[in-house]
Coordinates of C-alpha atoms and ligand atoms in Angstrom, one line a residue:
Chain A
X169 CA 72.4 115.2 140.3
X170 CA 73.7 113.6 142.6
X171 CA 74.5 110.9 139.8
X172 CA 76.4 112.8 137.3
X173 CA 78.0 115.0 140.0
X174 CA 79.3 110.9 140.6
X175 CA 80.4 109.8 136.9
X176 CA 83.8 111.4 137.1
X177 CA 84.6 110.0 140.0
X178 CA 83.0 106.6 138.8
X179 CA 85.3 107.2 135.7
X180 CA 88.9 106.5 137.7
X181 CA 87.5 103.2 138.5
X182 CA 87.5 102.5 134.8
X183 CA 88.7 99.5 133.5
X184 CA 90.1 101.4 130.0
X185 CA 91.8 103.5 132.8
X186 CA 93.7 100.7 134.3
X187 CA 94.7 99.9 130.7
X188 CA 95.6 103.3 129.9
X189 CA 98.0 103.3 132.9
X190 CA 99.6 99.5 132.9
X191 CA 100.1 100.3 128.9
X192 CA 102.1 103.7 130.8
X193 CA 103.9 101.8 133.3
X194 CA 105.2 99.4 130.6
X195 CA 106.3 102.8 128.5
X196 CA 108.1 103.8 131.8
X197 CA 110.2 100.0 131.7
X198 CA 110.9 100.6 128.5
X199 CA 111.6 104.1 128.6
X200 CA 114.0 103.6 131.7
X201 CA 116.0 100.0 130.1
X202 CA 116.7 101.9 126.9
X203 CA 117.9 105.7 128.6
X204 CA 118.5 104.5 132.1
X205 CA 119.1 108.1 132.7
X206 CA 115.7 108.2 132.9
X207 CA 113.9 109.2 136.4
X208 CA 111.7 107.4 138.7
X209 CA 109.3 109.3 137.6
X210 CA 108.8 107.6 134.7
X211 CA 107.3 104.1 137.0
X212 CA 106.0 106.5 139.8
X213 CA 103.9 108.4 138.3
X214 CA 101.8 104.6 136.2
X215 CA 102.2 103.3 139.1
X216 CA 100.6 106.2 141.6
X217 CA 97.9 105.9 138.8
X218 CA 97.2 101.9 138.7
X219 CA 97.3 102.1 143.1
X220 CA 94.1 105.2 142.1
X221 CA 92.6 103.6 139.8
X222 CA 92.5 99.9 141.8
X223 CA 91.3 102.4 144.6
X224 CA 87.9 103.4 143.4
X225 CA 87.4 100.1 141.0
X226 CA 87.2 98.6 144.7
X227 CA 84.6 100.6 145.7
X228 CA 82.6 101.3 142.6
X229 CA 83.6 98.0 140.5
X230 CA 80.7 94.9 141.1
X231 CA 83.2 92.8 139.2
X232 CA 86.0 92.8 141.3
X233 CA 84.9 93.2 144.5
X234 CA 82.5 90.6 144.2
X235 CA 85.1 87.6 143.5
X236 CA 86.9 87.3 146.4
X237 CA 90.4 85.7 143.6
X238 CA 90.2 88.5 141.9
X239 CA 90.1 91.0 145.2
X240 CA 92.7 89.5 146.8
X241 CA 94.7 89.2 144.4
X242 CA 94.3 92.9 143.2
X243 CA 95.0 94.1 146.9
X244 CA 97.6 91.9 147.0
X245 CA 98.5 94.2 144.6
X246 CA 98.0 97.6 146.2
X247 CA 100.1 96.1 149.5
X248 CA 103.2 95.2 147.1
X249 CA 102.7 99.1 145.4
X250 CA 103.2 100.7 149.1
X251 CA 105.5 97.9 149.5
X252 CA 108.1 99.6 146.8
X253 CA 107.6 102.6 148.4
X254 CA 107.2 101.7 151.8
X255 CA 110.9 100.0 150.6
X256 CA 112.1 102.9 149.0
X257 CA 112.0 105.2 151.5
X258 CA 112.6 102.5 154.2
X259 CA 116.4 100.3 153.0
X260 CA 120.1 100.8 152.5
X261 CA 122.0 99.1 150.2
X262 CA 126.0 99.6 150.0
X263 CA 129.1 97.3 150.5
X264 CA 132.1 97.9 152.2
X265 CA 135.8 95.7 152.5
X266 CA 137.0 94.3 155.8
X267 CA 140.2 93.1 156.3
X268 CA 141.2 89.6 158.2
X269 CA 141.0 90.4 162.0
X270 CA 139.2 93.3 161.7
X271 CA 136.1 94.3 163.7
X272 CA 133.5 95.8 161.5
X273 CA 133.3 99.9 161.9
X274 CA 130.0 101.0 159.8
X275 CA 132.6 104.0 158.8
X276 CA 133.7 101.4 156.7
X277 CA 130.8 101.6 154.9
X278 CA 130.0 102.8 151.5
X279 CA 126.3 104.0 150.8
X280 CA 125.2 103.1 148.0
X281 CA 121.6 103.7 148.0
X282 CA 120.3 105.2 151.0
X283 CA 116.1 105.9 151.7
X284 CA 115.8 109.8 153.5
X285 CA 113.3 106.7 156.7
X286 CA 116.7 105.1 156.9
X287 CA 119.0 105.5 159.7
X288 CA 122.6 105.2 159.6
X289 CA 122.4 104.8 163.3
X290 CA 121.3 100.6 163.7
X291 CA 124.9 100.7 161.8
X292 CA 126.8 101.1 164.7
X293 CA 125.1 98.5 167.2
X294 CA 126.6 96.0 164.1
X295 CA 129.3 93.8 165.9
X296 CA 131.8 91.4 164.2
X297 CA 135.1 90.5 163.1
X298 CA 136.2 88.9 159.7
X299 CA 138.7 85.8 160.6
X300 CA 139.9 83.5 157.5
X301 CA 137.6 82.4 153.9
X302 CA 139.0 80.6 151.4
X303 CA 137.2 80.9 147.7
X304 CA 137.1 77.5 145.5
X305 CA 138.7 77.8 142.1
X306 CA 138.1 74.9 138.9
X307 CA 139.5 74.9 135.3
X308 CA 139.7 78.3 133.5
X309 CA 139.0 80.6 137.0
X310 CA 135.8 79.5 137.9
X311 CA 134.6 80.4 141.1
X312 CA 133.1 78.6 143.3
X313 CA 132.6 78.1 147.1
X314 CA 133.0 81.3 149.2
X315 CA 133.2 80.0 152.2
X316 CA 134.2 83.2 155.1
X317 CA 134.4 82.9 158.6
X318 CA 132.6 85.8 161.0
X319 CA 132.8 85.9 164.8
X320 CA 130.2 87.5 166.8
X321 CA 130.8 87.9 170.0
X322 CA 133.4 84.1 170.5
X323 CA 130.7 82.5 168.0
X324 CA 131.4 81.6 164.1
X325 CA 129.5 82.2 161.9
X326 CA 130.3 80.6 158.2
X327 CA 128.8 82.5 155.5
X328 CA 129.4 82.7 151.6
X329 CA 127.5 82.2 148.0
X330 CA 123.2 82.0 149.6
X331 CA 124.6 82.4 152.7
X332 CA 124.1 86.2 153.8
X333 CA 125.0 86.9 157.2
X334 CA 121.8 88.6 158.8
X335 CA 122.4 91.0 161.6
X336 CA 120.2 93.4 163.0
X337 CA 118.3 93.0 160.3
X338 CA 120.8 94.0 157.8
X339 CA 121.9 91.2 155.1
X340 CA 126.0 90.6 154.5
X341 CA 127.0 89.0 151.4
X342 CA 130.2 87.6 151.0
X343 CA 130.4 89.2 146.7
X344 CA 132.8 88.0 144.0
X345 CA 135.6 91.0 145.5
X346 CA 138.5 90.2 147.4
X347 CA 141.8 90.6 147.3
X348 CA 145.0 91.3 150.2
X349 CA 146.0 93.8 152.0
X350 CA 149.4 94.8 153.7
X351 CA 149.8 95.8 156.6
X352 CA 152.1 98.6 157.1
X353 CA 154.3 100.2 160.5
X354 CA 155.8 104.7 160.3
X355 CA 157.5 105.0 162.3
X356 CA 158.8 108.5 162.5
X357 CA 161.8 111.4 162.9
X358 CA 159.5 112.3 164.9
X359 CA 159.3 109.8 167.3
X360 CA 155.7 109.2 165.6
X361 CA 154.6 105.6 165.2
X362 CA 151.0 104.2 163.5
X363 CA 150.2 101.2 161.3
X364 CA 148.0 100.4 158.8
X365 CA 147.3 98.7 156.2
X366 CA 146.5 98.9 151.9
X367 CA 144.2 96.8 150.1
X368 CA 144.9 96.2 146.5
X369 CA 142.6 95.1 144.0
X370 CA 140.8 91.8 144.1
X371 CA 141.6 89.1 143.0
X372 CA 142.9 87.3 141.1
X373 CA 140.7 89.2 139.0
X374 CA 143.1 91.8 138.7
X375 CA 146.6 89.4 139.5
X376 CA 148.2 91.4 136.8
X377 CA 148.0 94.6 138.4
X378 CA 148.2 94.5 141.9
X379 CA 148.9 98.0 142.1
X380 CA 148.6 101.0 144.8
X381 CA 149.9 105.0 146.4
X382 CA 150.3 105.3 149.3
X383 CA 151.6 109.0 150.5
X384 CA 153.7 108.6 153.8
X385 CA 153.1 110.3 156.5
X386 CA 156.2 112.8 156.1
X387 CA 154.6 113.6 152.3
X388 CA 156.2 111.3 150.2
X389 CA 154.1 109.2 147.1
X390 CA 155.2 105.5 146.8
X391 CA 154.3 103.7 144.0
X392 CA 153.2 99.8 145.6
X393 CA 152.9 96.8 143.7
X394 CA 152.1 93.5 145.8
X395 CA 153.7 89.9 144.3
X396 CA 151.7 87.7 145.5
X397 CA 153.5 83.6 146.2
X398 CA 149.8 81.9 144.7
X399 CA 150.1 81.3 141.7
X400 CA 147.2 81.4 140.0
X401 CA 146.2 78.5 138.5
X402 CA 144.7 78.5 135.2
X403 CA 144.2 74.1 133.7
X404 CA 143.7 73.3 136.9
X405 CA 141.9 73.0 140.9
X406 CA 142.7 75.5 143.1
X407 CA 140.9 77.2 146.0
X408 CA 142.1 81.2 147.4
X409 CA 143.3 80.2 151.5
X410 CA 143.4 83.7 153.1
X411 CA 145.1 81.7 156.3
X412 CA 148.3 81.2 154.0
X413 CA 148.3 84.8 152.5
X414 CA 151.6 85.1 151.5
X415 CA 153.6 87.3 149.2
X416 CA 156.6 90.4 148.8
X417 CA 155.8 94.4 148.5
X418 CA 157.7 96.1 145.9
X419 CA 157.9 99.9 146.1
X420 CA 158.5 102.6 144.1
X421 CA 160.8 105.9 146.2
X422 CA 160.8 107.4 142.6
X423 CA 160.5 106.6 139.9
X424 CA 162.7 104.1 138.2
X425 CA 163.9 103.2 142.2
X426 CA 162.5 100.4 143.6
X427 CA 162.4 98.3 146.5
X428 CA 161.5 94.8 147.5
X429 CA 160.4 94.4 150.9
X430 CA 159.1 90.5 152.5
X431 CA 157.4 90.6 155.9
X432 CA 159.4 91.7 159.0
X433 CA 161.3 94.7 156.7
X434 CA 161.9 98.0 156.9
X435 CA 163.0 101.1 154.8
X436 CA 164.1 104.1 155.2
X437 CA 162.1 107.6 153.6
X438 CA 162.2 110.7 154.1
X439 CA 161.1 112.2 158.0
X440 CA 160.1 108.3 158.5
X441 CA 160.5 104.7 158.1
X442 CA 158.0 102.2 157.0
X443 CA 158.2 97.9 158.2
X444 CA 156.1 95.8 156.2
X445 CA 154.7 94.3 159.2
X446 CA 152.4 90.9 157.1
X447 CA 150.2 90.3 154.6
X448 CA 146.4 89.5 155.4
X449 CA 142.9 89.7 152.8
X450 CA 140.0 91.4 152.7
X451 CA 136.6 90.2 151.7
X452 CA 133.3 92.3 150.3
X453 CA 129.9 92.4 151.1
X454 CA 127.7 93.8 150.1
X455 CA 125.3 95.2 152.8
X456 CA 121.7 95.4 152.4
X457 CA 118.6 96.3 154.4
X458 CA 114.6 96.1 154.2
X459 CA 112.3 95.8 156.7
X460 CA 109.7 94.0 154.4
X461 CA 111.1 91.7 152.5
X462 CA 108.7 88.9 154.3
X463 CA 106.1 90.8 153.6
X464 CA 106.5 91.3 150.7
X465 CA 107.5 87.2 149.8
X466 CA 103.6 86.6 152.4
X467 CA 101.6 89.5 150.5
X468 CA 103.3 88.2 146.8
X469 CA 101.7 84.9 147.3
X470 CA 98.2 85.6 148.5
X471 CA 98.4 87.0 145.8
X472 CA 99.3 84.4 143.8
X473 CA 96.6 82.2 145.8
X474 CA 93.4 84.7 144.7
X475 CA 94.3 84.9 141.6
X476 CA 94.4 81.1 141.0
X477 CA 90.9 80.5 143.2
X478 CA 89.7 83.3 141.4
X479 CA 90.6 81.5 137.8
X480 CA 89.1 78.1 139.2
X481 CA 86.1 79.3 139.7
X482 CA 86.0 81.8 136.4
X483 CA 87.5 78.7 134.3
X484 CA 87.7 75.3 137.0
X485 CA 83.6 75.4 137.2
X486 CA 83.1 75.0 133.0
X487 CA 83.8 71.7 131.5
X488 CA 86.7 71.2 129.1
X489 CA 87.3 67.8 127.3
X490 CA 89.8 65.9 128.6
X491 CA 88.9 62.1 127.6
X492 CA 86.9 61.4 128.9
X493 CA 83.6 59.5 126.8
X494 CA 82.7 63.7 125.9
X495 CA 86.2 63.3 124.0
X496 CA 85.7 59.7 122.4
X497 CA 83.0 61.2 120.9
X498 CA 84.5 64.8 119.9
X499 CA 87.5 62.4 118.0
X500 CA 85.2 59.7 116.7
X501 CA 82.6 62.7 114.9
X502 CA 86.4 64.7 113.6
X503 CA 87.4 61.2 112.2
X504 CA 83.9 60.3 110.2
X505 CA 84.1 63.7 109.6
Chain B
X400 CA 130.7 65.2 124.9
X401 CA 129.9 61.9 124.6
X402 CA 128.0 59.8 122.1
X403 CA 126.1 58.5 122.5
X404 CA 124.2 62.3 124.3
X405 CA 124.7 64.1 120.8
X406 CA 123.1 60.4 118.8
X407 CA 120.0 60.2 121.5
X408 CA 119.9 64.2 120.6
X409 CA 120.6 64.2 116.7
X410 CA 117.5 61.9 116.9
X411 CA 115.6 63.9 119.0
X412 CA 115.8 66.4 116.2
X413 CA 114.5 64.1 113.7
X414 CA 111.4 62.9 115.1
X415 CA 110.1 66.7 116.7
X416 CA 110.8 67.2 111.8
X417 CA 109.2 64.4 111.3
X418 CA 106.1 64.3 113.4
X419 CA 106.1 68.5 111.8
X420 CA 105.5 66.9 108.4
X421 CA 103.1 63.9 109.6
X422 CA 101.0 66.5 110.8
X423 CA 100.9 69.2 108.5
X424 CA 100.4 66.5 105.5
X425 CA 97.1 65.3 107.8
X426 CA 95.9 69.5 107.6
X427 CA 97.0 70.0 103.9
X428 CA 96.5 66.0 102.8
X429 CA 92.7 66.8 104.6
X430 CA 93.6 63.5 107.1
X431 CA 93.0 62.9 110.3
X432 CA 95.6 62.6 113.1
X433 CA 97.0 59.5 112.8
X434 CA 99.0 57.9 116.0
X435 CA 102.1 57.9 114.7
X436 CA 101.9 61.5 115.2
X437 CA 101.2 60.4 119.1
X438 CA 104.1 57.8 119.2
X439 CA 106.5 60.1 117.7
X440 CA 106.2 63.0 119.8
X441 CA 106.7 60.6 122.7
X442 CA 109.6 59.4 121.0
X443 CA 112.0 62.6 120.5
X444 CA 110.8 63.7 124.2
X445 CA 112.2 60.8 125.2
X446 CA 115.6 60.9 123.4
X447 CA 115.7 64.1 124.3
X448 CA 115.5 63.2 128.2
X449 CA 117.5 60.4 127.1
X450 CA 119.9 62.5 126.0
X451 CA 120.0 65.7 128.8
X452 CA 120.5 62.5 131.9
X453 CA 123.3 61.4 129.8
X454 CA 124.6 65.2 129.9
X455 CA 123.8 65.6 133.4
X456 CA 125.6 61.9 134.0
X457 CA 129.1 63.5 132.4
X458 CA 129.2 67.1 134.0
X459 CA 127.2 66.1 136.5
X460 CA 125.1 69.1 137.2
X461 CA 121.8 70.1 134.9
X462 CA 121.2 71.8 131.6
X463 CA 121.4 74.8 133.2
X464 CA 124.2 77.0 132.1
X465 CA 125.1 77.7 127.7
X466 CA 122.8 78.5 125.5
X467 CA 123.2 75.0 124.3
X468 CA 121.7 73.5 128.3
X469 CA 118.9 75.6 128.3
X470 CA 117.8 74.3 124.5
X471 CA 118.1 71.3 125.3
X472 CA 116.0 71.2 128.5
X473 CA 114.3 73.2 127.0
X474 CA 113.3 70.3 123.8
X475 CA 112.5 68.4 126.8
X476 CA 110.4 70.1 128.6
X477 CA 108.2 72.2 126.7
X478 CA 107.8 68.5 124.3
X479 CA 106.9 66.7 127.5
X480 CA 104.6 69.8 128.8
X481 CA 103.3 69.3 125.6
X482 CA 103.4 65.5 125.6
X483 CA 100.9 66.1 128.2
X484 CA 98.6 68.6 126.8
X485 CA 98.0 66.5 124.0
X486 CA 96.9 63.4 125.8
X487 CA 95.0 65.2 127.8
X488 CA 93.3 67.8 126.6
X489 CA 92.1 66.0 123.3
X490 CA 91.4 69.8 121.2
X491 CA 94.2 71.1 121.8
X492 CA 95.9 69.0 119.4
X493 CA 95.5 71.3 117.2
X494 CA 98.3 73.7 118.2
X495 CA 100.6 70.7 117.4
X496 CA 101.1 72.1 113.8
X497 CA 102.4 75.0 115.4
X498 CA 104.0 74.1 119.1
X499 CA 106.3 70.7 116.6
X500 CA 108.1 74.0 114.5
X501 CA 108.5 75.8 116.9
X502 CA 111.2 72.6 118.8
X503 CA 112.2 71.3 115.7
X504 CA 113.8 75.2 115.2
X505 CA 114.9 75.1 118.4
X506 CA 116.5 72.2 118.1
X507 CA 118.0 72.9 115.1
X508 CA 119.0 75.4 116.8
X509 CA 120.7 73.6 119.9
X510 CA 122.8 71.7 117.0
X511 CA 124.4 74.8 115.7
X512 CA 125.4 76.0 118.9
X513 CA 128.5 74.7 120.6
X514 CA 127.5 72.3 123.9
X515 CA 130.8 72.3 124.9
X516 CA 129.3 71.6 129.5
X517 CA 130.6 74.1 131.8
X518 CA 130.8 74.4 135.3
X519 CA 127.6 75.4 137.4
X520 CA 128.0 78.7 139.7
X521 CA 127.8 77.6 143.4
X522 CA 124.8 80.4 144.2
X523 CA 123.1 77.6 141.8
X524 CA 123.2 75.0 144.1
X525 CA 120.2 75.7 145.8
X526 CA 116.7 73.7 146.0
X527 CA 115.2 77.9 144.6
X528 CA 117.2 76.9 141.4
X529 CA 114.6 73.9 140.5
X530 CA 111.5 75.8 141.5
X531 CA 112.7 78.8 139.9
X532 CA 113.5 76.5 136.7
X533 CA 110.5 74.0 137.3
X534 CA 107.5 76.9 137.8
X535 CA 108.9 79.1 134.4
X536 CA 109.2 75.8 132.6
X537 CA 105.3 75.1 133.2
X538 CA 105.3 78.6 132.2
X539 CA 106.8 78.1 128.9
X540 CA 105.1 74.8 128.5
X541 CA 101.9 77.3 128.7
X542 CA 101.9 79.9 126.8
X543 CA 103.4 77.6 124.2
X544 CA 100.2 76.4 123.8
X545 CA 98.6 79.2 123.9
X546 CA 100.8 80.3 121.2
X547 CA 99.9 77.3 119.1
X548 CA 96.5 77.3 119.3
X549 CA 96.0 81.1 118.3
X550 CA 99.2 80.2 115.0
X551 CA 96.2 77.8 114.4
X552 CA 93.8 80.6 114.4
X553 CA 95.3 83.1 112.6
X554 CA 95.9 80.6 110.0
X555 CA 92.3 79.2 109.7
X556 CA 90.9 83.2 109.9
X557 CA 93.1 83.9 107.0
X558 CA 93.8 81.0 104.6
X559 CA 90.7 78.5 104.4
X560 CA 91.1 75.6 104.5
X561 CA 89.5 71.7 104.2
X562 CA 91.8 70.5 106.8
X563 CA 91.1 72.8 109.4
X564 CA 87.0 71.3 109.3
X565 CA 88.2 68.3 111.4
X566 CA 89.6 70.8 114.4
X567 CA 87.2 71.6 116.8
X568 CA 85.4 75.0 116.4
X569 CA 86.7 78.5 116.5
X570 CA 85.7 79.6 119.9
X571 CA 86.4 76.4 122.1
X572 CA 89.8 76.5 120.7
X573 CA 89.9 80.5 121.3
X574 CA 88.4 79.7 125.0
X575 CA 91.1 77.0 125.3
X576 CA 93.5 78.6 124.3
X577 CA 93.1 82.2 127.5
X578 CA 92.6 79.8 129.5
X579 CA 96.2 78.2 129.1
X580 CA 97.4 81.6 129.6
X581 CA 96.1 82.0 132.4
X582 CA 97.2 80.2 134.2
X583 CA 100.5 80.5 132.6
X584 CA 99.8 84.1 134.3
X585 CA 99.5 82.0 137.7
X586 CA 102.9 80.4 136.7
X587 CA 104.6 83.4 135.7
X588 CA 103.9 84.9 138.6
X589 CA 105.5 82.4 140.6
X590 CA 108.5 82.2 138.5
X591 CA 108.9 85.8 139.3
X592 CA 108.3 85.5 143.3
X593 CA 110.9 82.1 143.1
X594 CA 113.4 84.3 141.5
X595 CA 113.1 87.4 144.3
X596 CA 114.1 84.8 146.8
X597 CA 116.8 83.5 145.2
X598 CA 118.1 86.9 143.3
X599 CA 117.6 88.5 147.2
X600 CA 119.8 85.0 148.4
X601 CA 122.3 84.8 146.3
X602 CA 122.5 88.6 145.1
X603 CA 122.1 90.2 147.9
X604 CA 118.3 92.0 146.4
X605 CA 115.4 91.3 145.5
X606 CA 115.0 92.8 142.1
X607 CA 117.7 95.1 140.3
X608 CA 115.8 95.3 136.7
X609 CA 118.3 93.4 135.2
X610 CA 117.7 92.8 131.7
X611 CA 117.0 89.4 132.4
X612 CA 114.8 90.6 135.0
X613 CA 112.9 93.7 133.5
X614 CA 112.3 91.2 129.8
X615 CA 110.6 89.2 132.1
X616 CA 109.0 90.8 133.9
X617 CA 107.5 93.0 130.8
X618 CA 106.1 89.4 130.0
X619 CA 104.5 89.2 132.6
X620 CA 102.5 92.3 132.6
X621 CA 101.5 91.4 128.7
X622 CA 100.2 89.2 129.5
X623 CA 98.5 90.7 132.6
X624 CA 97.3 94.3 130.2
X625 CA 96.1 91.2 127.4
X626 CA 94.1 90.1 129.7
X627 CA 92.4 92.9 130.8
X628 CA 92.3 94.3 127.6
X629 CA 90.1 90.7 126.9
X630 CA 88.0 91.8 129.9
X631 CA 87.6 95.2 129.3
X632 CA 86.2 95.3 125.4
X633 CA 85.1 93.0 123.5
X634 CA 88.5 92.7 121.2
X635 CA 87.8 90.6 117.8
X636 CA 89.5 87.3 118.1
X637 CA 91.9 87.6 116.0
X638 CA 93.6 90.8 118.6
X639 CA 93.3 88.3 120.6
X640 CA 95.5 85.8 118.7
X641 CA 98.2 88.4 117.9
X642 CA 98.3 89.2 122.2
X643 CA 99.0 85.8 123.1
X644 CA 101.4 85.3 120.3
X645 CA 102.6 88.6 120.9
X646 CA 103.6 87.5 124.2
X647 CA 104.7 84.5 123.6
X648 CA 107.7 86.5 121.4
X649 CA 108.1 88.0 124.7
X650 CA 108.9 85.0 126.9
X651 CA 111.4 83.5 123.9
X652 CA 112.8 86.2 123.6
X653 CA 113.4 86.2 128.0
X654 CA 114.3 83.2 128.5
X655 CA 116.5 83.0 125.0
X656 CA 117.4 85.6 124.4
X657 CA 117.8 87.9 127.2
X658 CA 119.8 86.2 129.1
X659 CA 122.7 85.2 126.0
X660 CA 123.4 88.9 125.0
X661 CA 123.3 90.4 128.9
X662 CA 126.3 90.5 131.0
X663 CA 124.2 90.1 134.0
X664 CA 124.6 87.4 137.0
X665 CA 121.5 85.0 135.0
X666 CA 124.1 84.8 132.8
X667 CA 126.2 82.5 135.4
X668 CA 129.3 83.1 137.2
X669 CA 131.1 86.2 137.3
Ligands
HEM299 C1 99.9 95.6 137.2 C2 98.4 95.5 137.5 C3 97.6 94.6 137.2 C4 97.6 93.5 137.0 C5 98.4 92.1 136.6 C6 95.8 92.9 136.4 C7 96.0 91.1 135.8 C8 94.1 91.0 136.2 C9 94.1 90.2 135.8 C10 95.0 88.9 135.5 C11 92.9 89.7 135.7 C12 91.7 88.8 135.9 C13 91.5 88.9 133.8 C14 90.3 87.3 134.0 O1 89.6 87.0 134.3 O2 91.1 87.3 133.3 C15 92.2 90.9 136.4 C16 90.9 91.3 136.3 C17 90.3 92.2 137.1 N1 90.6 93.2 136.6 FE1 93.5 93.5 137.0 N2 94.9 93.9 136.7 C18 95.5 95.1 137.0 C19 95.5 95.6 138.0 C20 94.4 96.1 137.9 C21 93.1 97.2 137.7 C22 94.9 98.6 138.3 C23 92.4 97.4 138.4 C24 91.3 98.5 138.2 C25 90.8 99.2 137.8 C26 92.1 96.2 138.0 C27 90.7 95.9 137.9 C28 90.7 94.8 137.2 C29 89.3 93.5 137.0 C30 87.5 94.5 138.0 C31 89.2 92.5 136.8 C32 87.3 91.7 136.7 C33 87.2 91.8 134.9 C34 86.3 90.3 135.1 O3 85.9 89.3 135.3 O4 85.7 90.7 134.4 N3 93.2 95.2 137.3 N4 93.3 92.0 136.8

């Protein structure tokens, strides 16, 4: 009676169910690969079934329970699924553009993904200032090393390529995105003065369309084009160096009416005057936060160790014919066959 | 591209093809494996190694970027891993019947691609590249021998030929093929882990379901599934061989197809 009541529970531990759930996970991955709009449920449901299946197998299946390496491997698989879920809940991904001389402000971050348990408040604790950066290019516009200097409490850090800036658990990575920014000052006839910056599209990727638009506080639309003094060389090596950023600003105040300003020059407009203060550059970063990364790494290594141990015990004990007397005999038999 | 580099590459291609012919002639005419077969594999691998070295010296970096780079580097690494297996695991030698033609085909494919070297992106300047690519090659090498064995077994099963009698028993080859798959699974897992660590450093995420990552994971899962299927049911041996071939095909698609048909960071410089 008791045994028969246990039957359906035990079938949750079945290896056949593992096979079906793994096949379903495979189908889910393929489905979401070919149709990106698919919901995450196609992966989450098979993973959940696998997790339940594995938990029951650990209780009821002696083959997995009594086999230390295999058990270790499967516990790690389960732990990885759990860590992946925790990661989804607590992690965040974002991006930002920050200008030379500018201090990081969490409001600059565009959040791309945010787990429900992640509080963006933590970003407010981050303090650093973007200093100069250099990006190397070689023939054919192939991007080389990126060196971006950050100032943190008076100390200088150089990040770029394989080296992120780690702060308060957040990782800031330089991206291929970077470009020019112009500092502008507005002096209104009403006596109000404001200063700000306009970022132009990624350079040299969009060197052919360095355009942006801006509405003056008086409501006039300005079409701006930044003309860099830096020539993009296709057939030789060169460096994009933010400390040497220079160029002029072409402003279209009305269709066909254009004016070119150099740094320090002013332009009279409706309701005030605009000054082109200076040229700077902005660097694009991606931001990543996942407090479980180290655990992910540790658990996966332990899992592989368990699997290796399992195969060592399972296969290592059985003799494999290598270049020993056995194989010489075997070759002899073959040759005389 | 240096003339000497080209010459050694074409020489390697020719020797791989010759080895394939020697091997198949042995099967068809029911002759034992001649010593020249081992010698020709050694020569072919050596020639590929010299070609890579010359290319490396000229370009200033290893063969990691273009399709030609990857095919040439696989010709050497897979050839070398197979050579080691051939010498150390004597009973796996029948795999050569399918491994050698495959390496020859890969070499011929390489000969049709653009051989000009390109620059290495900055994110490749890390020891993780060596670990990731290294364990990946070992995985593919082990999988290749398993594939060779599975293909021979399927052929022996469907086309009886006198030459097959010279080979070890089917059960022994079958067990050997699955041993290679088991160890390959360990190396594939290591490849995924090292790749994730590198991706976290280089692109700020350890996993992103990009084309290459997705297909690598699919290969891992199908390999895990095949190992499971074998312990779950007593499947007919031929079904197992088909599974090994499927896993190998997926691995080849992942290593040689996806990175060159998708625009992801794995393709190189962006
Ligand atoms: C993605 C998920 C999984 C992977 C990749 C995986 C992989 C493996 C591998 C490689 C083996 C060793 C097979 C061999 O000895 O040749 C194995 C064995 C085993 N797995 Fe899994 N597994 C997974 C999920 C599960 C789940 C959900 C269960 C729960 C039932 C499970 C139960 C077992 C058992 C009982 C064995 C021992 C078989 C034996 O040696 O007789 N696995 N698994």
